[in-house]
CSV table of C-alpha atoms in Angstrom, one decimal:
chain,number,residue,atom,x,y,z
A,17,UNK,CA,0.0,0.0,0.0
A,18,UNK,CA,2.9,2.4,0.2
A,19,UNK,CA,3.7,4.6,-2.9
A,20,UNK,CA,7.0,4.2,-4.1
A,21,UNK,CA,7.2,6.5,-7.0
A,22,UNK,CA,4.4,8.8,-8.6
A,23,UNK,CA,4.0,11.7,-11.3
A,24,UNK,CA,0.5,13.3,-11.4
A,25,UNK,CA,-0.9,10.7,-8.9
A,26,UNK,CA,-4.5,12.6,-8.8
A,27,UNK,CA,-4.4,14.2,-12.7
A,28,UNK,CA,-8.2,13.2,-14.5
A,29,UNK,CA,-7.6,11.3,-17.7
A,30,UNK,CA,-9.6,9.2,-19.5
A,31,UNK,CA,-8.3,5.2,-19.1
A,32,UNK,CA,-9.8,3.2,-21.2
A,33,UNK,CA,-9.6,-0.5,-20.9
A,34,UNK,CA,-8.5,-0.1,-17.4
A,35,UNK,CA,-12.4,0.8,-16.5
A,36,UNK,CA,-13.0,-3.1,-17.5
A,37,UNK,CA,-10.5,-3.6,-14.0
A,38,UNK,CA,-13.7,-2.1,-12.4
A,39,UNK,CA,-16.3,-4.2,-14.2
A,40,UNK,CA,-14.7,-7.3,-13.7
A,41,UNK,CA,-14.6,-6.8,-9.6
A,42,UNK,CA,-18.3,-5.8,-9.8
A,43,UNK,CA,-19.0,-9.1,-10.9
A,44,UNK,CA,-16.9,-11.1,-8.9
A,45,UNK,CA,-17.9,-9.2,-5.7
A,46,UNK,CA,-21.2,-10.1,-6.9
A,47,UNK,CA,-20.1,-13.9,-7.8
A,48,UNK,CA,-18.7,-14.5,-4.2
A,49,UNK,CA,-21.4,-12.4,-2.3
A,50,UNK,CA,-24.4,-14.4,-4.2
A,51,UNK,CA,-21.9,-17.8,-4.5
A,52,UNK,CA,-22.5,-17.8,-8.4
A,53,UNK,CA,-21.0,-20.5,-10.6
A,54,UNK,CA,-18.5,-18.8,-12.7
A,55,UNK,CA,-19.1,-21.8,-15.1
A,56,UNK,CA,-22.9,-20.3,-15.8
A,57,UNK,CA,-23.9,-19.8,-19.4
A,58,UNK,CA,-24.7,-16.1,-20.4
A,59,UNK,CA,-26.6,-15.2,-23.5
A,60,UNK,CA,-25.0,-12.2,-25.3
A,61,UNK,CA,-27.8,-9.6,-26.5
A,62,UNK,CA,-27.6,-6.7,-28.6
A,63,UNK,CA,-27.2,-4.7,-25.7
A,64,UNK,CA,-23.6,-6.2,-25.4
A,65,UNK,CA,-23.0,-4.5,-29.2
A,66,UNK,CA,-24.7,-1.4,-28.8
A,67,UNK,CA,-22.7,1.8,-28.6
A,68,UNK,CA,-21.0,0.9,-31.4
A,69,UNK,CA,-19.5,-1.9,-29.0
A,70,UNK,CA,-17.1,-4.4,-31.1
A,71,UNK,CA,-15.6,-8.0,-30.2
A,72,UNK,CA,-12.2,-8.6,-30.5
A,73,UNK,CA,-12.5,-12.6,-30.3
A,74,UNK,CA,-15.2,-12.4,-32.8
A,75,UNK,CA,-18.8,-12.8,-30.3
A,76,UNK,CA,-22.0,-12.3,-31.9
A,77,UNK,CA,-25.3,-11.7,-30.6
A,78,UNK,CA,-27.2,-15.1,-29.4
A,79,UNK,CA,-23.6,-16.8,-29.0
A,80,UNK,CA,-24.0,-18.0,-25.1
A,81,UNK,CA,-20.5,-17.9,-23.2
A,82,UNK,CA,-19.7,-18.9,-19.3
A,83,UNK,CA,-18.9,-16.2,-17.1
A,84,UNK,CA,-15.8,-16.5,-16.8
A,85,UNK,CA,-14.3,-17.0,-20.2
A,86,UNK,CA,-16.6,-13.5,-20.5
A,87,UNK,CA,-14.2,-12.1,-17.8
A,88,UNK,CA,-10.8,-13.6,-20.1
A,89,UNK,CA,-12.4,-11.7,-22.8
A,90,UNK,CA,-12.8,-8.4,-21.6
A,91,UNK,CA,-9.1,-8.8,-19.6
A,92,UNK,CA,-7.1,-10.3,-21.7
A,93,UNK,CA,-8.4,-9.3,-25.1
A,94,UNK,CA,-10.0,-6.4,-23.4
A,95,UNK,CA,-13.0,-7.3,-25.6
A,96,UNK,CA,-15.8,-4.0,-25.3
A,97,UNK,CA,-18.8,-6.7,-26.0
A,98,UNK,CA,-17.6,-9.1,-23.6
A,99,UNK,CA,-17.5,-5.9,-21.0
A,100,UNK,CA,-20.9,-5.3,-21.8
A,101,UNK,CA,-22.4,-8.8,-21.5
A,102,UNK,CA,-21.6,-9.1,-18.0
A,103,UNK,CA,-23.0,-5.7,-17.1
A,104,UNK,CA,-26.3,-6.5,-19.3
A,105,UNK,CA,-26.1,-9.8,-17.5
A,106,UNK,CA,-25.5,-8.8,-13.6
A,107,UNK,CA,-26.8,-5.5,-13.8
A,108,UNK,CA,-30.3,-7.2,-14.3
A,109,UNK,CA,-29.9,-9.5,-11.5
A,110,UNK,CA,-28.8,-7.2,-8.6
A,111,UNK,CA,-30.8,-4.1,-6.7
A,112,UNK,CA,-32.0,-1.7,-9.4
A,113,UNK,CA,-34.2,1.3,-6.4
A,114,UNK,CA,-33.5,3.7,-9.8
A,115,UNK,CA,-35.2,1.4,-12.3
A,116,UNK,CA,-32.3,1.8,-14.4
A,117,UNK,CA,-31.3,-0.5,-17.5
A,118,UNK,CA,-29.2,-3.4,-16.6
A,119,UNK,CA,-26.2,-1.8,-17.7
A,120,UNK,CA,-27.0,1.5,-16.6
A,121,UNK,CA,-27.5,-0.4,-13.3
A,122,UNK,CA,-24.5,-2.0,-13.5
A,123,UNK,CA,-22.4,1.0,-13.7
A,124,UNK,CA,-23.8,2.5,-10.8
A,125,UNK,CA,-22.6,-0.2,-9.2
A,126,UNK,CA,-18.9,0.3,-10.3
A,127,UNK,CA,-19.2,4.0,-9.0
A,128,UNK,CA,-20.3,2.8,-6.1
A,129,UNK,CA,-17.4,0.2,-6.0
A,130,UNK,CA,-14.5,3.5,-6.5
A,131,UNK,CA,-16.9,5.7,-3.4
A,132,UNK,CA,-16.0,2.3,-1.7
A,133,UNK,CA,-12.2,2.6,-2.3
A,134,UNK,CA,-12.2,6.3,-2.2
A,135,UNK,CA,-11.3,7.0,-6.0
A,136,UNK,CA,-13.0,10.6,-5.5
A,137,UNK,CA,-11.8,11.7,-8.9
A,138,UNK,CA,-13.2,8.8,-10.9
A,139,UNK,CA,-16.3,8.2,-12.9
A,140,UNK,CA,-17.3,5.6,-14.7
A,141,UNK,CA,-19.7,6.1,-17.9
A,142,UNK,CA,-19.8,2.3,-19.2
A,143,UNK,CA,-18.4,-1.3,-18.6
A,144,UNK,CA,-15.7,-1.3,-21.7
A,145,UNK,CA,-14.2,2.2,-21.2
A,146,UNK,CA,-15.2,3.7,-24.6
A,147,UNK,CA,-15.0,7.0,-24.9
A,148,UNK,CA,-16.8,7.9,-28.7
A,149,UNK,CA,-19.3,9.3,-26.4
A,150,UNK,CA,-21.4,12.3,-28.1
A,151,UNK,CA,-20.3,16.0,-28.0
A,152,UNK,CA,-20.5,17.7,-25.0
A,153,UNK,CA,-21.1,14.6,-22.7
A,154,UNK,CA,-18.8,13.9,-19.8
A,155,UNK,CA,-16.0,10.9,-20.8
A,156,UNK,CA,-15.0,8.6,-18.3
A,157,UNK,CA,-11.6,9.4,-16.4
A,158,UNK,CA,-9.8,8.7,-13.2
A,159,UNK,CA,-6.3,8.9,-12.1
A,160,UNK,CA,-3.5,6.9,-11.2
A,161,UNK,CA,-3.6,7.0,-7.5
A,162,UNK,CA,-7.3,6.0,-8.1
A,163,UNK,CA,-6.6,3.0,-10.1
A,164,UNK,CA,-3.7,2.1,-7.9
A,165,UNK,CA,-6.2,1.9,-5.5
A,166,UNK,CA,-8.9,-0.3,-7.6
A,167,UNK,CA,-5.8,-2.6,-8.7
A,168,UNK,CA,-4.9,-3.3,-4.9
A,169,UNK,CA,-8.8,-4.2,-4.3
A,170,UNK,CA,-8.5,-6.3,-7.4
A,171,UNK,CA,-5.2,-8.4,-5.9
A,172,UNK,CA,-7.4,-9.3,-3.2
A,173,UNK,CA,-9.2,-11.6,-5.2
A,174,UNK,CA,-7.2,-14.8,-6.2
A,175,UNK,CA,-9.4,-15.3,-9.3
A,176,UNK,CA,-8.9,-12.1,-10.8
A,177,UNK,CA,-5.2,-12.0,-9.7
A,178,UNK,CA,-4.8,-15.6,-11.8
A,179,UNK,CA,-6.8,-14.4,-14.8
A,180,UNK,CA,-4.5,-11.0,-15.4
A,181,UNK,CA,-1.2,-13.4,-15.0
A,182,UNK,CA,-2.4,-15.8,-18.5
A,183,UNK,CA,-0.5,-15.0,-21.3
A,184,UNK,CA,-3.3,-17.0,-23.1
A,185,UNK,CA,-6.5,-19.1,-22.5
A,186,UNK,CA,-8.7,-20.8,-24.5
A,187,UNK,CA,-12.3,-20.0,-24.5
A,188,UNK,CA,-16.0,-21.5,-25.4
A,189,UNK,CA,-18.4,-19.8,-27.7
A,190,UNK,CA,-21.7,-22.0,-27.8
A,191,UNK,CA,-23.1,-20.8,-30.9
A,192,UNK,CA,-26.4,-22.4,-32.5
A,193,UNK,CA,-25.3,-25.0,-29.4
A,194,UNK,CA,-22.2,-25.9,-30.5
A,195,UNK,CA,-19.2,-25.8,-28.9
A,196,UNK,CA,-16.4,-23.1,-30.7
A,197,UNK,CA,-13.1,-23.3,-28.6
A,198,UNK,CA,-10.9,-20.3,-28.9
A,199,UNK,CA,-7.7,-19.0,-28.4
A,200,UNK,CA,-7.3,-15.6,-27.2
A,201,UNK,CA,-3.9,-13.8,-25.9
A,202,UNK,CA,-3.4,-11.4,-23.9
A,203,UNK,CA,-2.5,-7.9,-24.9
A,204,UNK,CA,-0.8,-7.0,-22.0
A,205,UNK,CA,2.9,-7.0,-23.5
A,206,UNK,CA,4.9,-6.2,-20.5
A,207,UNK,CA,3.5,-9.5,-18.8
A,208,UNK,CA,6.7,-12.0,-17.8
A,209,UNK,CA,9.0,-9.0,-17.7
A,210,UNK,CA,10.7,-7.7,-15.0
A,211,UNK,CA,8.3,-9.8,-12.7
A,212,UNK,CA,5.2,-8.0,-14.3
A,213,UNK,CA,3.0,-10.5,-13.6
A,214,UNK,CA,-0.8,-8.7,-14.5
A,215,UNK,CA,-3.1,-6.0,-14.2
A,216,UNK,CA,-3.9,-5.0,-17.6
A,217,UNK,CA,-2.8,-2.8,-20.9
């Protein structure tokens, strides 16, 4: 918990991929609180493409992929679909007092996560990070004391601590009910140097 070294700890930017840190721990929280099988099927709907949301590893709408190869996806290949399908698919399944959609739901929960940690200059807009977000709307930023703090809650969590460390994984698209394994890498570059063992790009 000590900082060794910093430049602009508490400077706003916009980060990206590293938001999908945040959506991962939202739904593990929620997997250990609720003891969910990781191993569950999800259905991917268009809400997981809209936005102009893409997929990296190639997911289409009606494909039905576990939880946790969901979670490889959107860490690993830092897949913006994948991000989405697990906010479409918790945020529908947890307290909603605003009557929100299931990803706007969701993403109230990962603010509520960075109040929890004290990230006071964060704010979270979607599950992927995007940032094409129309003219005059607030983007999504934070700062790198506040995702220092989000990684150290992350570490906590043996599951998400192995995911970040695979320089690979293969995964399972059911698609028309069959089985498509696939092998996605991760981007990370800098994992297996210098003892990097994780995180994210």
């Amino acid at each position: 918990g000590h900082i060794i070294e910093a430049s602009n700890p508490k400077e706003k930017l916009q980060v990206a991929s590293l938001t999908k840190i945040a959506t991962c721990m939202v739904v593990l929280d929620w997997a250990n609180l609720h003891k969910v099988d990781l191993s569950a099927l999800v259905p991917l709907s268009n809400a997981a493409f809209a936005g102009g949301a893409t997929s990296s590893v190639g997911l289409m709408p009606g494909d039905s992929v576990s939880l946790r190869d969901l979670m490889y996806c959107a860490l690993l290949a830092s897949d913006n679909a994948a991000a989405n399908a697990l906010a479409d698919h918790v945020g529908s399944r947890i307290s909603n007092p605003e009557g929100l959609d299931p990803i706007g739901n969701f993403v109230a929960q990962m603010n509520a996560l960075a109040r929890n940690l004290q990230m006071k200059r964060t704010l979270f807009l979607n599950p992927s990070g995007m940032d094409n977000l129309p003219k005059g709307q607030a983007l999504p930023h934070s700062t790198a004391e506040d995702i220092a703090r989000l990684t150290r809650h992350a570490y906590e969590d043996a599951a998400f601590k192995f995911y970040v460390a695979q320089k690979s994984r293969a995964i399972h698209v059911f698609r028309n009910g069959i089985d498509n394994p696939t092998e996605i890498k991760n981007t990370n570059e800098l994992l297996g140097q210098d003892n990097i063992d994780g995180v994210k790009t």
